[in-house]
mmCIF file of C-alpha atoms in Angstrom:
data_model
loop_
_atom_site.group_PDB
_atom_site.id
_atom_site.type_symbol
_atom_site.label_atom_id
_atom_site.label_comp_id
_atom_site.label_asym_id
_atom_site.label_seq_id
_atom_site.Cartn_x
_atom_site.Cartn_y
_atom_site.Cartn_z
ATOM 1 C CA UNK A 24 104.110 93.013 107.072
ATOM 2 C CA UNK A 25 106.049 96.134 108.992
ATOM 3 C CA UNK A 26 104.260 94.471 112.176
ATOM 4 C CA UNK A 27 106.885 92.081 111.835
ATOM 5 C CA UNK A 28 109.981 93.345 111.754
ATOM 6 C CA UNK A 29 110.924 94.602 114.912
ATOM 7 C CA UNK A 30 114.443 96.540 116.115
ATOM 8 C CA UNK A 31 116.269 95.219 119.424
ATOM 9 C CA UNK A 32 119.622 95.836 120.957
ATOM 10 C CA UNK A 33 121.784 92.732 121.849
ATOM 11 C CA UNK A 34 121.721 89.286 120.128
ATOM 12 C CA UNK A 35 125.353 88.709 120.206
ATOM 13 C CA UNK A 36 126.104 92.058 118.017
ATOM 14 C CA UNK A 37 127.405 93.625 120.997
ATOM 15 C CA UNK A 38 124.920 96.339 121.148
ATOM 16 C CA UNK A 39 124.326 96.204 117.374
ATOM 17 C CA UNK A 40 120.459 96.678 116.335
ATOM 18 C CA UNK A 41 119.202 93.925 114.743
ATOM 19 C CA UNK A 42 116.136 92.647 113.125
ATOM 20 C CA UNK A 43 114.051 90.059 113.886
ATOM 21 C CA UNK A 44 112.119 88.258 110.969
ATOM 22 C CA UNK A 45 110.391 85.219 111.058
ATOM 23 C CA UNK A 46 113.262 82.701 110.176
ATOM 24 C CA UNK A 47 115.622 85.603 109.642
ATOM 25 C CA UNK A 48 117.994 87.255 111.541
ATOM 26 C CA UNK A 49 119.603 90.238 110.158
ATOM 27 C CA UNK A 50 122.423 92.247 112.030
ATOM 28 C CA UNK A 51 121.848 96.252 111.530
ATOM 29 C CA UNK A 52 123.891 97.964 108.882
ATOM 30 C CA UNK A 53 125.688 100.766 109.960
ATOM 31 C CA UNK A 54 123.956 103.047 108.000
ATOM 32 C CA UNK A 55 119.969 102.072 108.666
ATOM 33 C CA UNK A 56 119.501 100.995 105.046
ATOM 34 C CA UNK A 57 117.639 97.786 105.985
ATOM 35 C CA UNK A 58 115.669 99.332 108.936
ATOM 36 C CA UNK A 59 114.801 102.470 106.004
ATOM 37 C CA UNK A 60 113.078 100.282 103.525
ATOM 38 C CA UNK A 61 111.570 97.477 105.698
ATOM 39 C CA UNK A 62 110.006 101.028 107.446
ATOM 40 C CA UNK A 63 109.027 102.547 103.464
ATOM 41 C CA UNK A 64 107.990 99.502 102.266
ATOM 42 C CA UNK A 65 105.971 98.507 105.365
ATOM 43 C CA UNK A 66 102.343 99.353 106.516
ATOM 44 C CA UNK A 67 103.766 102.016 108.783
ATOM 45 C CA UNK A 68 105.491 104.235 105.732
ATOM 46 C CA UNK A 69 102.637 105.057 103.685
ATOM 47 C CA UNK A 70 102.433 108.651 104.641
ATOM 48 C CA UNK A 71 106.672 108.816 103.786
ATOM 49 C CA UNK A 72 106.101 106.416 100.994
ATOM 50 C CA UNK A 73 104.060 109.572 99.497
ATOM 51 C CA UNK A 74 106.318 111.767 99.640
ATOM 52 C CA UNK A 75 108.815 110.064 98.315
ATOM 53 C CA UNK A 76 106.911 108.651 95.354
ATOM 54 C CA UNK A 77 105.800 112.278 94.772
ATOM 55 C CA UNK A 78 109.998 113.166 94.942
ATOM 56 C CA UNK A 79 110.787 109.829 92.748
ATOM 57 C CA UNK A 80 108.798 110.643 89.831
ATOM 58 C CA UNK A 81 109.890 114.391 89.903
ATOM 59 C CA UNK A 82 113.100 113.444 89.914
ATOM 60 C CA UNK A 83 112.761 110.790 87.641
ATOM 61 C CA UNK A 84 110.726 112.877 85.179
ATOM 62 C CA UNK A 85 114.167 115.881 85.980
ATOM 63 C CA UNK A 86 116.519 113.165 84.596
ATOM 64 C CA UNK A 87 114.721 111.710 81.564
ATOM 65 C CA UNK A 88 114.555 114.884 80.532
ATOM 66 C CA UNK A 89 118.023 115.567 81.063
ATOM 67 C CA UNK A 90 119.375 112.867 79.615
ATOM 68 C CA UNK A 91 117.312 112.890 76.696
ATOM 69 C CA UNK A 92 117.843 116.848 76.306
ATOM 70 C CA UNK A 93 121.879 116.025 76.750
ATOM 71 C CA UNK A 94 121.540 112.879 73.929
ATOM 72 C CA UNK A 95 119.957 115.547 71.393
ATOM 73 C CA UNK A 96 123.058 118.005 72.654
ATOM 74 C CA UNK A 97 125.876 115.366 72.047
ATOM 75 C CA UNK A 98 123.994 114.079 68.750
ATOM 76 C CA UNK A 99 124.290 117.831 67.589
ATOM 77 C CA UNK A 100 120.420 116.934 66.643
ATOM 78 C CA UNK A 101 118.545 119.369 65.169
ATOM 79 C CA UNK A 102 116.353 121.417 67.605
ATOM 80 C CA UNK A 103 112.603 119.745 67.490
ATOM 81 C CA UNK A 104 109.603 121.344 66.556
ATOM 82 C CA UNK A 105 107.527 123.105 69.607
ATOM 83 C CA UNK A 106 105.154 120.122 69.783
ATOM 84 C CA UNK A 107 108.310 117.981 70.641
ATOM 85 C CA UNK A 108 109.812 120.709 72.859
ATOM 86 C CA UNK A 109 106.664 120.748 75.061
ATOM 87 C CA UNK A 110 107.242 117.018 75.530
ATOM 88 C CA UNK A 111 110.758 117.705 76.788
ATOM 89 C CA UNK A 112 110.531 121.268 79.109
ATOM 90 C CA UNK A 113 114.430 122.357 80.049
ATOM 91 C CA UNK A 114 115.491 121.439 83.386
ATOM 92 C CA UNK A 115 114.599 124.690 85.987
ATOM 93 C CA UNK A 116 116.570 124.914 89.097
ATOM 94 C CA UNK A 117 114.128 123.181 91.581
ATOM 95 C CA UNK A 118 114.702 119.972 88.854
ATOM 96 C CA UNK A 119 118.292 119.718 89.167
ATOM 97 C CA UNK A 120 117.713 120.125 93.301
ATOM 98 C CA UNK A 121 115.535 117.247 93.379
ATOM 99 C CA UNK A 122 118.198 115.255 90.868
ATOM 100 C CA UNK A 123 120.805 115.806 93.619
ATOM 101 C CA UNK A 124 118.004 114.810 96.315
ATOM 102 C CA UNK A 125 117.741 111.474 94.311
ATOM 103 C CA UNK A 126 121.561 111.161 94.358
ATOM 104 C CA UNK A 127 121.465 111.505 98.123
ATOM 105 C CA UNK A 128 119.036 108.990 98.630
ATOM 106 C CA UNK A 129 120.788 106.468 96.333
ATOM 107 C CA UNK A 130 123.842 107.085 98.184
ATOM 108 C CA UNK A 131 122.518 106.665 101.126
ATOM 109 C CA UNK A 132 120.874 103.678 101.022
ATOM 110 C CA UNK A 133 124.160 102.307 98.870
ATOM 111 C CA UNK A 134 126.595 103.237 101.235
ATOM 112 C CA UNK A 135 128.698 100.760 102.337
ATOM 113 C CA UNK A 136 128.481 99.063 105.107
ATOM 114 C CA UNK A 137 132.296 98.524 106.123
ATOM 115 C CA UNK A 138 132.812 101.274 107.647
ATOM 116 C CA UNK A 139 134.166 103.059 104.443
ATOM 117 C CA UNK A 140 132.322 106.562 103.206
ATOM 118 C CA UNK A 141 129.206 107.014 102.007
ATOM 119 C CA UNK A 142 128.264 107.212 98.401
ATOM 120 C CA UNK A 143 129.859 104.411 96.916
ATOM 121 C CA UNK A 144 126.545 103.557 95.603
ATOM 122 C CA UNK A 145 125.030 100.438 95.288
ATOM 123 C CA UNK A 146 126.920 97.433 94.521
ATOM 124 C CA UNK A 147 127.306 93.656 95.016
ATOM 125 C CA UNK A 148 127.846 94.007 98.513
ATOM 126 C CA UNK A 149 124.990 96.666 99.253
ATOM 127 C CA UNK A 150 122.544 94.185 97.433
ATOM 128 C CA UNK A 151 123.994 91.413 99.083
ATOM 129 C CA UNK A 152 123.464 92.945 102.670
ATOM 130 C CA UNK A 153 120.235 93.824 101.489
ATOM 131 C CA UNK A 154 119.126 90.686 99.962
ATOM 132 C CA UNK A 155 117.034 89.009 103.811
ATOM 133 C CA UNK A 156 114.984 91.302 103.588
ATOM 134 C CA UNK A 157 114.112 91.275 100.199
ATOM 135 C CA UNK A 158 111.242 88.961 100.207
ATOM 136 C CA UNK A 159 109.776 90.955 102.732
ATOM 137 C CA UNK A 160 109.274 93.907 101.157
ATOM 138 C CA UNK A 161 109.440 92.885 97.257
ATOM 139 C CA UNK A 162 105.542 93.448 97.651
ATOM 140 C CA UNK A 163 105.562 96.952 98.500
ATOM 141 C CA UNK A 164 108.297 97.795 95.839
ATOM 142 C CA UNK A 165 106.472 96.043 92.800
ATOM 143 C CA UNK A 166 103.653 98.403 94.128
ATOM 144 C CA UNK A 167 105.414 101.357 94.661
ATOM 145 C CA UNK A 168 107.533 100.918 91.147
ATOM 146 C CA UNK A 169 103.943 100.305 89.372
ATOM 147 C CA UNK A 170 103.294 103.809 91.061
ATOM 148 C CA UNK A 171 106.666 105.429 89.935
ATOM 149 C CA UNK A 172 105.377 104.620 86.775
ATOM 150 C CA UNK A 173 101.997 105.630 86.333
ATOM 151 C CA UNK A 174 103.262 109.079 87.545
ATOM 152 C CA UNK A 175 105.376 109.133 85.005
ATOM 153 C CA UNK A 176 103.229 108.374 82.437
ATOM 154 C CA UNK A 177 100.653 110.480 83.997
ATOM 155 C CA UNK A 178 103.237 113.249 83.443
ATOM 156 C CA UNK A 179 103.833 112.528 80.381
ATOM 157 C CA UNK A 180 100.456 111.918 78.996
ATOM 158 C CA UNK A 181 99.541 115.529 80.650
ATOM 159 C CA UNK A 182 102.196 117.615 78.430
ATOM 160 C CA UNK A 183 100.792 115.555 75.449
ATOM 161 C CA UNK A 184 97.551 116.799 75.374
ATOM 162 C CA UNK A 185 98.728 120.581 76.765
ATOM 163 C CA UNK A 186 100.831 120.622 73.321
ATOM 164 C CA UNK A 187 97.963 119.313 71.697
ATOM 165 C CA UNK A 188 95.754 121.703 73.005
ATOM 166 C CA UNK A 189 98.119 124.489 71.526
ATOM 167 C CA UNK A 190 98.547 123.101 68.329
ATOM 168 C CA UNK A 191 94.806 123.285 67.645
ATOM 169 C CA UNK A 192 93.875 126.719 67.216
ATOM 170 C CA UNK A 193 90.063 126.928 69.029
ATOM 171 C CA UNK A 194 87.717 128.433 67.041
ATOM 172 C CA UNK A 195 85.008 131.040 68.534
ATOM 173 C CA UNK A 196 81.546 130.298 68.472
ATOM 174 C CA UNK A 197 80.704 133.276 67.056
ATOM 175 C CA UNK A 198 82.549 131.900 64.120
ATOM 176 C CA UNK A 199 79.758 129.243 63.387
ATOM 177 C CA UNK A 200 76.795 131.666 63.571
ATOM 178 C CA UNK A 201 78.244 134.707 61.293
ATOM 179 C CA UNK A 202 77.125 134.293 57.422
#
C-alpha cells in the first residue's frame, strides 16, 4: 500500500508537499504527520515499525505501571504482597525516559497544524486532518495495535511465571533419594 502514496511539490499548494492517493488528494501538514504514518504504516516502515513497537510497549508497559503504582499511592492501599510486587516492578530511570519519548511522539504527530506550537496533542482537528488517510493505513495499525498488545501481554505473562518461579521453593534431587 506505501507504493501508493507518493510526495510531490506543486498542485496548487504553492510549493506545499502533497500526497497523491488514488481518489485522494491530501495537502502536506506542516509538521509531516500524514507523510510519518502513511511511511510507518506502509510496506516501506517495517524495519522503523520495529523499533517503535519495541519503544511502544516499553513505554506502554513504563506507564501502566505508573499509573497503577500512583492509583495504589493515592488509594493509600496497603503495600501488596511480593508476588503482586513482581507483577508491578517500580519505574527505573530508562522507564520514565522512554515515557517522555512516548510524549514526544504523541506530540508530535498531534501538533497542530495552524501554524501554532507543537504539543497541543491530538484533537478534533489533528484527527480531522488525519482522517484521508485513514483508510489507507487502518490495516497496518489494527496489525501493529494487535502487536502492541501481545507484547504487552507477553510482558506480563513473563513476570507471572518469574514470581511464580520464586514462590515455589525447588526442591534438590538429592532430597528424593536420602531415606
Amino acid at each position: 500500500r506505501d507504493s501508493q502514496w507518493q510526495g510531490r511539490r506543486g498542485g496548487g499548494g504553492g510549493g506545499v508537499p502533497s500526497l497523491s492517493l488514488p481518489g485522494v488528494a491530501v495537502e502536506a501538514k506542516k509538521s509531516g504527520a500524514s507523510e510519518a504514518l502513511v511511511f510507518l504504516f506502509g510496506d516501506q516502515g517495517a524495519l522503523f515499525r520495529d523499533f517503535i513497537l519495541m519503544e511502544t510497549v516499553n513505554s506502554v508497559d513504563a506507564m501502566s505501571r505508573g499509573a497503577a503504582v500512583e492509583l495504589a499511592r493515592r488509594l493509600a492501599l496497603p503495600r501488596p504482597p511480593a508476588f503482586a510486587q513482581a507483577l508491578l516492578p517500580e519505574l527505573t530511570k530508562d522507564d520514565e525516559v522512554l515515557v517522555a519519548n512516548a510524549q514526544k511522539l504523541v506530540s508530535f504527530l498531534g501538533a497542530s497544524r495552524s501554524g501554532s506550537s507543537a504539543g497541543s496533542g491530538l484533537n478534533a482537528q489533528t484527527l480531522q486532518e488525519l482522517a484521508p488517510i485513514l483508510p489507507i493505513i487502518a490495516p497496518g495499525m489494527r496489525q501493529f495495535g494487535l502487536q502492541v498488545l501481545g507484547g504487552l501481554i507477553e510482558r506480563l505473562n513473563s513476570r507471572l511465571f518469574s514470581a511464580l518461579r520464586r514462590q515455589v521453593e525447588p526442591v534438590p534431587a538429592a532430597s528424593y533419594f536420602q531415606k
